[in-house]
Amino acid sequence: MTTRDFLDADHDLDSDCISDDDSEYIPSTSHDSGDEVQPSPKKKKCLPSKAKSSAKPSCSKAKSSAKPSCSRTLALDDSDSDDDIPLARLVQKDSEHNSLEDVCLSEEELTRVLDAPMWASGINFEAPDTTFKGEEEPSPETLKEPLAYFREFVTNQMIENIAEQTNLYSVQKDGKSVNTSKAEIDLFIGLFLRMGLVQAYSLRALWAEETRYDKVADHMARNRYEKLASHIHFTDNSTVMEEEKKNKSWKIAPWFDGLKTSLTKLPQEEFSAVDEIMIPFKGRSDIKQFMRNKPHKWGFKMWGRAGASGILYEFDVYQGASVTSDDGLSKSSQVVIKMTSNIPLGLNFKVFADNFFSSLPLVKILQSKRIFYVRVNRLKGLELKSEKELKTDGSRGAFDHAIEVNSGVVAVRWYDNRTVDLLSSYIGVEPVTEVQRYDKKKNQKNH
């Protein structure tokens, strides 16, 4: 009996599998004549259906629901040449491979395998056209007054809102208004910023006779300053919904929103970087963070993206791991997506970040938006020359690199005082040029 004869026969097959009762029709290798043999208790064997055969024919195991869909990694050739091969020989051939547990993958596992990065060495990085197509802000012919620059970020509407909400809160709290105005809030903020330039053992010391600071004390009475400081408000507490309170910085949300709106109006620079920002603070707050390795260990942690000039273009207050996404990115990589959300697409902007934020899927997503990315990172599954090997290749400046075949992203390991790993969709190892570096041992500059 040929394979086609058997598969075309009217057997009651459960999911294309042969039961123990059907196994008596399978001649063993020692009974090629087709004589009937006694069946032995065996589990069902999974055979590929000729009618469903493809490049990766599907198969299923009887009484199994753990892997309802799987693909054979070693499929039989879909040709008529199999018709002349005895079924026993086909079964024997199939048994020479791994069991179904080894050769079948679930859809999730198969997707993960197909999406895995493929690194290749010895391929040159083909740099895309990264010519910046945005508008460079020209240097100002005349410099503005400091207050004019301040107004580009903190608008009159933002100040008016503070005056209005402060008056409202004082009525809600004390039954009478503090009767402040936009002009007084302007002065209050100016004094607050000025205080940051001097050191005093207490706030009241700035008004004390022995330690008086005229540039503060001459412009506002101490009691008035303290009155405003105790009532300053940015939003109406009575109208905030419970959903809005999930944002732990909801009390100053209007101020942040105003700042972000102002930042989006600034012309964006070609080069920017995403990093974390620590604002020193030791008071009481639910979102206060402690970071052992930072110069300021206590304070508010923020995410930010700033240009090469230092101007901030986007920011957000860290409130815990609350960012969610369906694109498979890590939470830290999602921060970069959020920080680059206001970058105009298709204009070849360049973004830099460190290892904490980065992943290969992130680089690919930004690459699709024509936002080129450079990061410092370590990559799983990528084998580049070790630090020891790079030392033997030469001194400072030795490097190794590999290309991710599917995306064209380049990974570079460069040796200076120690190895530095970079991943980029922007630039590779070329061009290589000589630079002068100072050698402490020889007390001279070397090429």
CSV table of C-alpha atoms in Angstrom, one decimal:
chain,number,residue,atom,x,y,z
A,1,MET,CA,0.0,0.0,0.0
A,2,THR,CA,1.4,3.4,-1.0
A,3,THR,CA,1.2,6.6,1.1
A,4,ARG,CA,-1.4,8.1,-1.2
A,5,ASP,CA,-3.5,4.9,-1.0
A,6,PHE,CA,-3.4,4.9,2.7
A,7,LEU,CA,-4.3,8.6,3.1
A,8,ASP,CA,-7.1,8.3,0.5
A,9,ALA,CA,-8.6,5.3,2.3
A,10,ASP,CA,-11.8,5.8,4.3
A,11,HIS,CA,-10.2,5.7,7.8
A,12,ASP,CA,-11.7,7.4,10.8
A,13,LEU,CA,-8.6,9.6,11.7
A,14,ASP,CA,-8.7,11.9,14.6
A,15,SER,CA,-6.8,15.1,13.6
A,16,ASP,CA,-4.8,13.1,11.0
A,17,CYS,CA,-3.4,10.8,13.6
A,18,ILE,CA,-3.4,6.9,13.7
A,19,SER,CA,-4.8,5.3,16.7
A,20,ASP,CA,-3.6,2.0,18.3
A,21,ASP,CA,-6.4,0.1,16.5
A,22,ASP,CA,-5.2,1.4,13.1
A,23,SER,CA,-1.6,0.6,13.8
A,24,GLU,CA,-2.1,-3.0,12.6
A,25,TYR,CA,-2.3,-1.7,9.0
A,26,ILE,CA,1.3,-0.4,9.3
A,27,PRO,CA,3.8,-3.0,8.2
A,28,SER,CA,7.0,-3.0,10.2
A,29,THR,CA,10.4,-2.8,8.5
A,30,SER,CA,10.7,-6.6,8.8
A,31,HIS,CA,7.4,-7.2,7.1
A,32,ASP,CA,7.6,-5.2,3.9
A,33,SER,CA,5.3,-7.7,2.2
A,34,GLY,CA,2.4,-6.1,4.0
A,35,ASP,CA,1.5,-9.2,6.1
A,36,GLU,CA,-0.7,-8.4,9.1
A,37,VAL,CA,1.2,-7.9,12.4
A,38,GLN,CA,-0.1,-7.8,15.9
A,39,PRO,CA,-0.5,-4.3,17.2
A,40,SER,CA,1.5,-3.3,20.2
A,41,PRO,CA,0.2,-0.7,22.7
A,42,LYS,CA,1.5,2.6,21.4
A,43,LYS,CA,0.5,6.2,21.7
A,44,LYS,CA,-1.0,7.8,18.6
A,45,LYS,CA,1.5,8.9,16.0
A,46,CYS,CA,1.0,12.2,14.2
A,47,LEU,CA,1.3,12.1,10.4
A,48,PRO,CA,1.2,15.0,8.0
A,49,SER,CA,-2.0,15.0,5.9
A,50,LYS,CA,-1.3,14.9,2.2
A,51,ALA,CA,-4.3,17.2,1.6
A,52,LYS,CA,-3.0,19.8,4.1
A,53,SER,CA,0.6,19.5,3.1
A,54,SER,CA,2.6,22.8,2.7
A,55,ALA,CA,6.0,24.2,3.3
A,56,LYS,CA,5.3,23.8,7.0
A,57,PRO,CA,2.4,21.4,7.3
A,58,SER,CA,0.4,21.5,10.5
A,59,CYS,CA,-0.1,18.7,12.9
A,60,SER,CA,-1.9,18.1,16.1
A,61,LYS,CA,-1.7,15.5,18.8
A,62,ALA,CA,-4.7,13.6,20.0
A,63,LYS,CA,-6.0,14.5,23.5
A,64,SER,CA,-3.6,17.5,23.6
A,65,SER,CA,-4.6,21.1,24.2
A,66,ALA,CA,-1.3,22.5,25.4
A,67,LYS,CA,-0.1,23.3,21.9
A,68,PRO,CA,-3.2,23.4,19.7
A,69,SER,CA,-1.3,24.7,16.7
A,70,CYS,CA,2.2,23.8,15.7
A,71,SER,CA,4.4,23.7,12.7
A,72,ARG,CA,6.8,20.9,11.7
A,73,THR,CA,10.3,22.1,11.4
A,74,LEU,CA,11.2,19.1,9.2
A,75,ALA,CA,8.4,18.6,6.7
A,76,LEU,CA,8.1,15.9,4.0
A,77,ASP,CA,8.5,17.0,0.5
A,78,ASP,CA,5.1,17.6,-1.1
A,79,SER,CA,5.6,15.6,-4.3
A,80,ASP,CA,4.2,12.5,-5.9
A,81,SER,CA,7.6,10.7,-5.3
A,82,ASP,CA,6.4,9.8,-1.8
A,83,ASP,CA,3.7,7.7,-3.3
A,84,ASP,CA,6.2,4.9,-4.0
A,85,ILE,CA,7.7,4.9,-0.6
A,86,PRO,CA,6.3,2.3,1.8
A,87,LEU,CA,4.5,3.9,4.8
A,88,ALA,CA,6.7,2.0,7.2
A,89,ARG,CA,9.8,3.6,5.7
A,90,LEU,CA,8.1,7.0,6.0
A,91,VAL,CA,7.3,6.3,9.7
A,92,GLN,CA,10.9,5.1,10.3
A,93,LYS,CA,12.2,8.3,8.5
A,94,ASP,CA,10.1,10.4,10.7
A,95,SER,CA,11.1,8.7,13.9
A,96,GLU,CA,14.8,9.4,13.1
A,97,HIS,CA,14.0,13.1,13.8
A,98,ASN,CA,13.2,14.5,17.2
A,99,SER,CA,9.8,13.9,18.8
A,100,LEU,CA,6.8,16.1,18.2
A,101,GLU,CA,7.6,17.8,21.4
A,102,ASP,CA,10.9,19.0,19.8
A,103,VAL,CA,9.8,19.8,16.3
A,104,CYS,CA,6.5,21.4,16.9
A,105,LEU,CA,6.2,25.1,17.9
A,106,SER,CA,3.2,27.0,19.1
A,107,GLU,CA,2.2,30.1,17.2
A,108,GLU,CA,3.7,32.3,19.9
A,109,GLU,CA,7.0,30.4,19.9
A,110,LEU,CA,7.2,30.4,16.1
A,111,THR,CA,6.6,34.2,16.1
A,112,ARG,CA,9.3,34.7,18.7
A,113,VAL,CA,11.8,32.6,16.6
A,114,LEU,CA,11.0,34.5,13.4
A,115,ASP,CA,11.2,37.9,15.1
A,116,ALA,CA,14.6,37.1,16.7
A,117,PRO,CA,17.4,39.4,15.5
A,118,MET,CA,19.9,38.0,13.0
A,119,TRP,CA,23.3,39.4,13.4
A,120,ALA,CA,26.0,39.1,10.6
A,121,SER,CA,29.6,40.2,10.7
A,122,GLY,CA,31.7,41.3,7.8
A,123,ILE,CA,29.0,43.4,6.3
A,124,ASN,CA,29.4,47.2,5.9
A,125,PHE,CA,26.7,49.4,7.4
A,126,GLU,CA,24.8,51.1,4.6
A,127,ALA,CA,24.1,54.5,6.1
A,128,PRO,CA,20.7,55.9,5.0
A,129,ASP,CA,20.2,59.4,3.8
A,130,THR,CA,20.2,61.2,7.2
A,131,THR,CA,20.3,64.7,5.8
A,132,PHE,CA,18.4,66.9,8.2
A,133,LYS,CA,15.2,68.2,6.5
A,134,GLY,CA,13.9,70.3,9.4
A,135,GLU,CA,14.3,74.0,9.9
A,136,GLU,CA,17.4,75.2,11.8
A,137,GLU,CA,16.6,78.2,14.0
A,138,PRO,CA,18.9,81.1,12.8
A,139,SER,CA,21.0,82.8,15.4
A,140,PRO,CA,19.2,85.9,16.7
A,141,GLU,CA,20.5,89.2,15.4
A,142,THR,CA,19.7,90.9,18.7
A,143,LEU,CA,19.4,89.3,22.1
A,144,LYS,CA,16.1,89.6,23.9
A,145,GLU,CA,15.7,90.7,27.5
A,146,PRO,CA,15.7,87.8,30.0
A,147,LEU,CA,12.1,88.4,30.8
A,148,ALA,CA,11.2,88.0,27.1
A,149,TYR,CA,12.8,84.6,27.0
A,150,PHE,CA,11.0,83.7,30.3
A,151,ARG,CA,7.7,84.6,28.7
A,152,GLU,CA,8.3,82.2,25.9
A,153,PHE,CA,8.0,79.4,28.5
A,154,VAL,CA,5.8,80.9,31.3
A,155,THR,CA,3.0,82.7,29.6
A,156,ASN,CA,0.7,85.4,31.0
A,157,GLN,CA,-2.2,82.9,30.9
A,158,MET,CA,-0.3,80.6,33.2
A,159,ILE,CA,0.4,83.4,35.7
A,160,GLU,CA,-3.3,84.6,35.6
A,161,ASN,CA,-4.4,81.0,36.3
A,162,ILE,CA,-2.3,80.9,39.5
A,163,ALA,CA,-3.7,84.2,40.7
A,164,GLU,CA,-7.3,83.1,40.1
A,165,GLN,CA,-6.8,79.6,41.7
A,166,THR,CA,-4.9,81.1,44.7
A,167,ASN,CA,-7.8,83.5,45.4
A,168,LEU,CA,-10.3,80.7,45.0
A,169,TYR,CA,-8.5,78.4,47.4
A,170,SER,CA,-8.1,81.1,50.1
A,171,VAL,CA,-11.9,81.6,50.1
A,172,GLN,CA,-12.4,77.8,50.3
A,173,LYS,CA,-9.9,77.5,53.1
A,174,ASP,CA,-10.3,80.7,55.2
A,175,GLY,CA,-13.6,82.1,54.0
A,176,LYS,CA,-11.9,85.3,52.5
A,177,SER,CA,-9.7,86.0,49.6
A,178,VAL,CA,-6.0,86.9,49.7
A,179,ASN,CA,-6.8,89.3,46.8
A,180,THR,CA,-3.7,88.6,44.8
A,181,SER,CA,-3.2,89.6,41.2
A,182,LYS,CA,-1.2,88.6,38.2
A,183,ALA,CA,1.4,91.4,38.9
A,184,GLU,CA,1.9,90.2,42.5
A,185,ILE,CA,2.2,86.5,41.4
A,186,ASP,CA,4.9,87.7,38.9
A,187,LEU,CA,6.7,89.3,41.7
A,188,PHE,CA,6.3,86.3,44.0
A,189,ILE,CA,7.8,84.0,41.4
A,190,GLY,CA,10.7,86.4,40.8
A,191,LEU,CA,11.5,86.6,44.5
A,192,PHE,CA,11.3,82.8,44.7
A,193,LEU,CA,13.9,82.4,41.9
A,194,ARG,CA,16.1,85.1,43.4
A,195,MET,CA,16.2,83.3,46.8
A,196,GLY,CA,17.8,80.4,45.0
A,197,LEU,CA,20.9,82.5,44.4
A,198,VAL,CA,21.7,83.0,48.1
A,199,GLN,CA,22.1,80.8,51.1
A,200,ALA,CA,20.3,81.5,54.4
A,201,TYR,CA,19.7,79.3,57.4
A,202,SER,CA,16.0,80.0,57.2
A,203,LEU,CA,13.5,81.8,55.0
A,204,ARG,CA,12.8,84.5,57.6
A,205,ALA,CA,16.5,85.3,57.8
A,206,LEU,CA,16.2,87.1,54.5
A,207,TRP,CA,14.1,89.7,56.3
A,208,ALA,CA,15.9,89.6,59.6
A,209,GLU,CA,17.8,92.8,60.5
A,210,GLU,CA,21.1,91.0,60.9
A,211,THR,CA,20.9,88.9,57.7
A,212,ARG,CA,18.6,91.0,55.6
A,213,TYR,CA,18.7,90.5,51.8
A,214,ASP,CA,17.6,93.7,50.3
A,215,LYS,CA,16.8,92.3,46.8
A,216,VAL,CA,14.1,90.2,48.4
A,217,ALA,CA,13.0,92.2,51.5
A,218,ASP,CA,12.7,95.5,49.8
A,219,HIS,CA,10.0,94.2,47.3
A,220,MET,CA,7.6,92.3,49.5
A,221,ALA,CA,6.9,92.0,53.2
A,222,ARG,CA,7.7,88.8,54.9
A,223,ASN,CA,4.2,88.1,56.2
A,224,ARG,CA,2.7,88.8,52.7
A,225,TYR,CA,5.2,86.4,51.1
A,226,GLU,CA,4.3,83.7,53.7
A,227,LYS,CA,0.6,84.3,53.2
A,228,LEU,CA,0.9,83.8,49.4
A,229,ALA,CA,3.2,80.8,49.8
A,230,SER,CA,0.6,79.0,52.1
A,231,HIS,CA,-2.2,79.6,49.6
A,232,ILE,CA,-0.6,79.2,46.2
A,233,HIS,CA,-2.6,77.0,44.0
A,234,PHE,CA,-2.8,75.9,40.3
A,235,THR,CA,-6.1,74.0,40.1
A,236,ASP,CA,-9.6,73.9,41.7
A,237,ASN,CA,-9.5,71.0,44.1
A,238,SER,CA,-13.3,70.8,44.2
A,239,THR,CA,-13.7,70.1,40.5
A,240,VAL,CA,-11.1,67.5,40.0
A,241,MET,CA,-12.4,64.0,39.1
A,242,GLU,CA,-11.2,60.9,40.7
A,243,GLU,CA,-9.8,59.7,37.4
A,244,GLU,CA,-7.7,62.8,37.2
A,245,LYS,CA,-6.3,62.2,40.7
A,246,LYS,CA,-4.6,59.0,39.5
A,247,ASN,CA,-2.0,61.4,38.2
A,248,LYS,CA,-0.1,62.0,41.4
A,249,SER,CA,1.0,65.5,40.2
A,250,TRP,CA,-2.6,66.6,39.5
A,251,LYS,CA,-2.4,69.7,41.7
A,252,ILE,CA,0.2,71.3,39.4
A,253,ALA,CA,-1.0,69.6,36.2
A,254,PRO,CA,-2.2,72.9,34.6
A,255,TRP,CA,1.3,74.4,35.2
A,256,PHE,CA,2.9,71.4,33.5
A,257,ASP,CA,0.4,71.4,30.7
A,258,GLY,CA,1.2,75.1,30.0
A,259,LEU,CA,4.9,74.5,30.0
A,260,LYS,CA,4.6,71.5,27.6
A,261,THR,CA,2.5,73.6,25.3
A,262,SER,CA,5.2,76.3,25.3
A,263,LEU,CA,7.9,73.7,24.6
A,264,THR,CA,6.1,72.3,21.5
A,265,LYS,CA,6.2,75.8,19.9
A,266,LEU,CA,10.0,75.9,20.0
A,267,PRO,CA,11.8,74.9,16.8
A,268,GLN,CA,13.4,71.5,17.4
A,269,GLU,CA,17.1,70.8,17.1
A,270,GLU,CA,18.4,68.1,14.9
A,271,PHE,CA,20.2,66.3,17.8
A,272,SER,CA,18.6,65.6,21.1
A,273,ALA,CA,19.0,63.1,24.0
A,274,VAL,CA,16.6,61.3,26.4
A,275,ASP,CA,17.6,60.9,30.0
A,276,GLU,CA,16.4,61.2,33.6
A,277,ILE,CA,16.4,64.4,35.6
A,278,MET,CA,16.6,64.6,39.4
A,279,ILE,CA,15.0,67.6,41.1
A,280,PRO,CA,16.4,67.8,44.7
A,281,PHE,CA,13.7,67.6,47.3
A,282,LYS,CA,13.6,66.3,50.9
A,283,GLY,CA,10.1,67.2,51.9
A,284,ARG,CA,7.0,65.0,52.0
A,285,SER,CA,5.6,63.7,48.8
A,286,ASP,CA,4.2,60.4,47.4
A,287,ILE,CA,6.4,60.7,44.3
A,288,LYS,CA,9.7,61.5,46.0
A,289,GLN,CA,12.4,59.1,44.9
A,290,PHE,CA,15.7,57.9,46.4
A,291,MET,CA,18.5,57.2,43.9
A,292,ARG,CA,21.7,56.1,45.6
A,293,ASN,CA,24.1,56.8,42.7
A,294,LYS,CA,22.9,60.3,42.0
A,295,PRO,CA,24.5,63.5,43.2
A,296,HIS,CA,21.1,64.5,44.6
A,297,LYS,CA,19.9,61.3,46.1
A,298,TRP,CA,16.4,62.5,47.2
A,299,GLY,CA,14.0,64.3,45.0
A,300,PHE,CA,11.5,64.2,42.1
A,301,LYS,CA,12.6,62.0,39.2
A,302,MET,CA,11.6,63.2,35.7
A,303,TRP,CA,12.1,62.0,32.2
A,304,GLY,CA,13.3,64.6,29.7
A,305,ARG,CA,14.4,65.2,26.2
A,306,ALA,CA,16.8,68.1,25.6
A,307,GLY,CA,18.6,69.4,22.6
A,308,ALA,CA,22.3,69.8,22.2
A,309,SER,CA,21.9,73.4,23.3
A,310,GLY,CA,20.4,72.2,26.6
A,311,ILE,CA,16.9,73.4,25.8
A,312,LEU,CA,14.2,71.0,27.1
A,313,TYR,CA,11.6,69.9,24.5
A,314,GLU,CA,9.6,67.3,26.5
A,315,PHE,CA,9.4,66.1,30.1
A,316,ASP,CA,7.2,64.0,32.3
A,317,VAL,CA,7.2,63.3,36.1
A,318,TYR,CA,8.1,59.7,37.1
A,319,GLN,CA,5.2,58.3,39.1
A,320,GLY,CA,6.1,54.6,39.1
A,321,ALA,CA,6.0,52.0,36.4
A,322,SER,CA,2.6,53.0,35.0
A,323,VAL,CA,3.4,53.2,31.3
A,324,THR,CA,1.7,50.5,29.2
A,325,SER,CA,2.0,49.5,25.6
A,326,ASP,CA,0.9,46.8,23.2
A,327,ASP,CA,3.9,47.0,20.9
A,328,GLY,CA,6.1,44.7,23.1
A,329,LEU,CA,8.5,47.5,24.2
A,330,SER,CA,9.9,47.5,27.7
A,331,LYS,CA,8.7,50.2,30.1
A,332,SER,CA,11.9,52.1,29.8
A,333,SER,CA,11.8,52.0,25.9
A,334,GLN,CA,8.2,53.3,26.1
A,335,VAL,CA,9.6,56.4,27.8
A,336,VAL,CA,11.7,57.2,24.7
A,337,ILE,CA,8.6,56.8,22.5
A,338,LYS,CA,6.7,59.3,24.7
A,339,MET,CA,9.6,61.7,24.9
A,340,THR,CA,9.9,61.7,21.1
A,341,SER,CA,6.2,62.0,20.4
A,342,ASN,CA,6.3,65.7,19.5
A,343,ILE,CA,9.2,65.3,17.0
A,344,PRO,CA,8.1,65.9,13.4
A,345,LEU,CA,8.2,62.7,11.4
A,346,GLY,CA,10.2,62.1,8.3
A,347,LEU,CA,12.7,64.9,8.8
A,348,ASN,CA,15.7,62.8,9.9
A,349,PHE,CA,16.0,63.9,13.5
A,350,LYS,CA,18.6,62.1,15.7
A,351,VAL,CA,18.0,60.9,19.2
A,352,PHE,CA,20.6,59.6,21.7
A,353,ALA,CA,20.0,57.6,24.9
A,354,ASP,CA,21.8,55.3,27.2
A,355,ASN,CA,21.5,51.6,28.0
A,356,PHE,CA,18.6,51.9,30.5
A,357,PHE,CA,16.1,53.1,27.9
A,358,SER,CA,17.1,51.1,24.9
A,359,SER,CA,16.2,48.0,23.0
A,360,LEU,CA,16.4,46.8,19.4
A,361,PRO,CA,12.6,47.0,18.8
A,362,LEU,CA,12.7,50.7,19.9
A,363,VAL,CA,15.4,51.5,17.3
A,364,LYS,CA,13.3,49.8,14.6
A,365,ILE,CA,10.2,51.8,15.6
A,366,LEU,CA,12.0,55.1,15.5
A,367,GLN,CA,13.7,54.1,12.3
A,368,SER,CA,10.3,53.6,10.7
A,369,LYS,CA,9.5,57.3,11.6
A,370,ARG,CA,12.8,58.5,10.1
A,371,ILE,CA,14.1,59.3,13.6
A,372,PHE,CA,17.6,57.9,13.8
A,373,TYR,CA,18.9,56.6,17.1
A,374,VAL,CA,22.2,56.0,18.8
A,375,ARG,CA,22.5,54.3,22.2
A,376,VAL,CA,25.0,52.6,24.5
A,377,ASN,CA,23.9,49.1,25.2
A,378,ARG,CA,24.6,45.4,25.6
A,379,LEU,CA,22.7,43.0,23.3
A,380,LYS,CA,21.7,39.4,24.0
A,381,GLY,CA,22.6,37.0,21.3
A,382,LEU,CA,25.2,39.3,19.7
A,383,GLU,CA,28.8,38.1,19.9
A,384,LEU,CA,31.4,40.8,19.2
A,385,LYS,CA,35.1,40.6,20.0
A,386,SER,CA,35.8,40.7,23.7
A,387,GLU,CA,37.8,43.5,25.4
A,388,LYS,CA,40.8,41.2,25.6
A,389,GLU,CA,40.6,40.5,21.9
A,390,LEU,CA,40.3,44.2,21.0
A,391,LYS,CA,43.4,44.9,23.2
A,392,THR,CA,45.4,42.5,21.1
A,393,ASP,CA,44.1,44.0,17.9
A,394,GLY,CA,45.6,47.3,18.7
A,395,SER,CA,45.5,50.1,21.2
A,396,ARG,CA,42.7,52.6,21.7
A,397,GLY,CA,40.4,52.8,18.8
A,398,ALA,CA,40.1,49.1,18.0
A,399,PHE,CA,36.5,48.1,17.2
A,400,ASP,CA,34.3,45.3,16.0
A,401,HIS,CA,30.8,45.5,14.5
A,402,ALA,CA,27.9,43.5,13.2
A,403,ILE,CA,24.7,44.2,11.2
A,404,GLU,CA,21.2,43.2,12.1
A,405,VAL,CA,20.1,41.7,8.8
A,406,ASN,CA,16.4,42.5,8.9
A,407,SER,CA,16.6,46.1,9.9
A,408,GLY,CA,20.1,47.2,8.8
A,409,VAL,CA,20.8,48.4,12.4
A,410,VAL,CA,24.5,48.3,13.3
A,411,ALA,CA,26.1,47.3,16.6
A,412,VAL,CA,29.6,48.5,17.3
A,413,ARG,CA,32.0,47.6,20.1
A,414,TRP,CA,34.7,50.2,20.4
A,415,TYR,CA,37.7,50.0,22.7
A,416,ASP,CA,39.0,53.1,24.5
A,417,ASN,CA,40.1,52.7,28.1
A,418,ARG,CA,37.4,50.0,28.2
A,419,THR,CA,34.9,48.7,25.7
A,420,VAL,CA,31.8,50.7,24.8
A,421,ASP,CA,28.9,49.1,23.0
A,422,LEU,CA,26.8,51.2,20.6
A,423,LEU,CA,23.7,50.4,18.6
A,424,SER,CA,22.6,52.8,15.8
A,425,SER,CA,20.4,53.3,12.9
A,426,TYR,CA,22.2,56.5,12.1
A,427,ILE,CA,25.9,55.9,11.6
A,428,GLY,CA,28.3,52.9,11.6
A,429,VAL,CA,32.1,52.5,12.0
A,430,GLU,CA,33.0,54.5,8.9
A,431,PRO,CA,34.7,56.9,8.4
A,432,VAL,CA,37.7,55.9,10.5
A,433,THR,CA,40.1,58.8,11.3
A,434,GLU,CA,43.1,59.3,13.5
A,435,VAL,CA,42.9,61.5,16.6
A,436,GLN,CA,45.4,62.5,19.2
A,437,ARG,CA,45.0,61.0,22.7
A,438,TYR,CA,47.0,61.7,25.8
A,439,ASP,CA,48.9,58.7,27.2
A,440,LYS,CA,49.5,59.1,30.9
A,441,LYS,CA,52.3,56.4,31.0
A,442,LYS,CA,54.3,58.1,28.3
A,443,ASN,CA,53.2,61.6,29.3
A,444,GLN,CA,52.6,62.5,25.7
A,445,LYS,CA,49.9,62.6,23.0
A,446,ASN,CA,49.7,59.7,20.6
A,447,HIS,CA,47.8,59.0,17.4
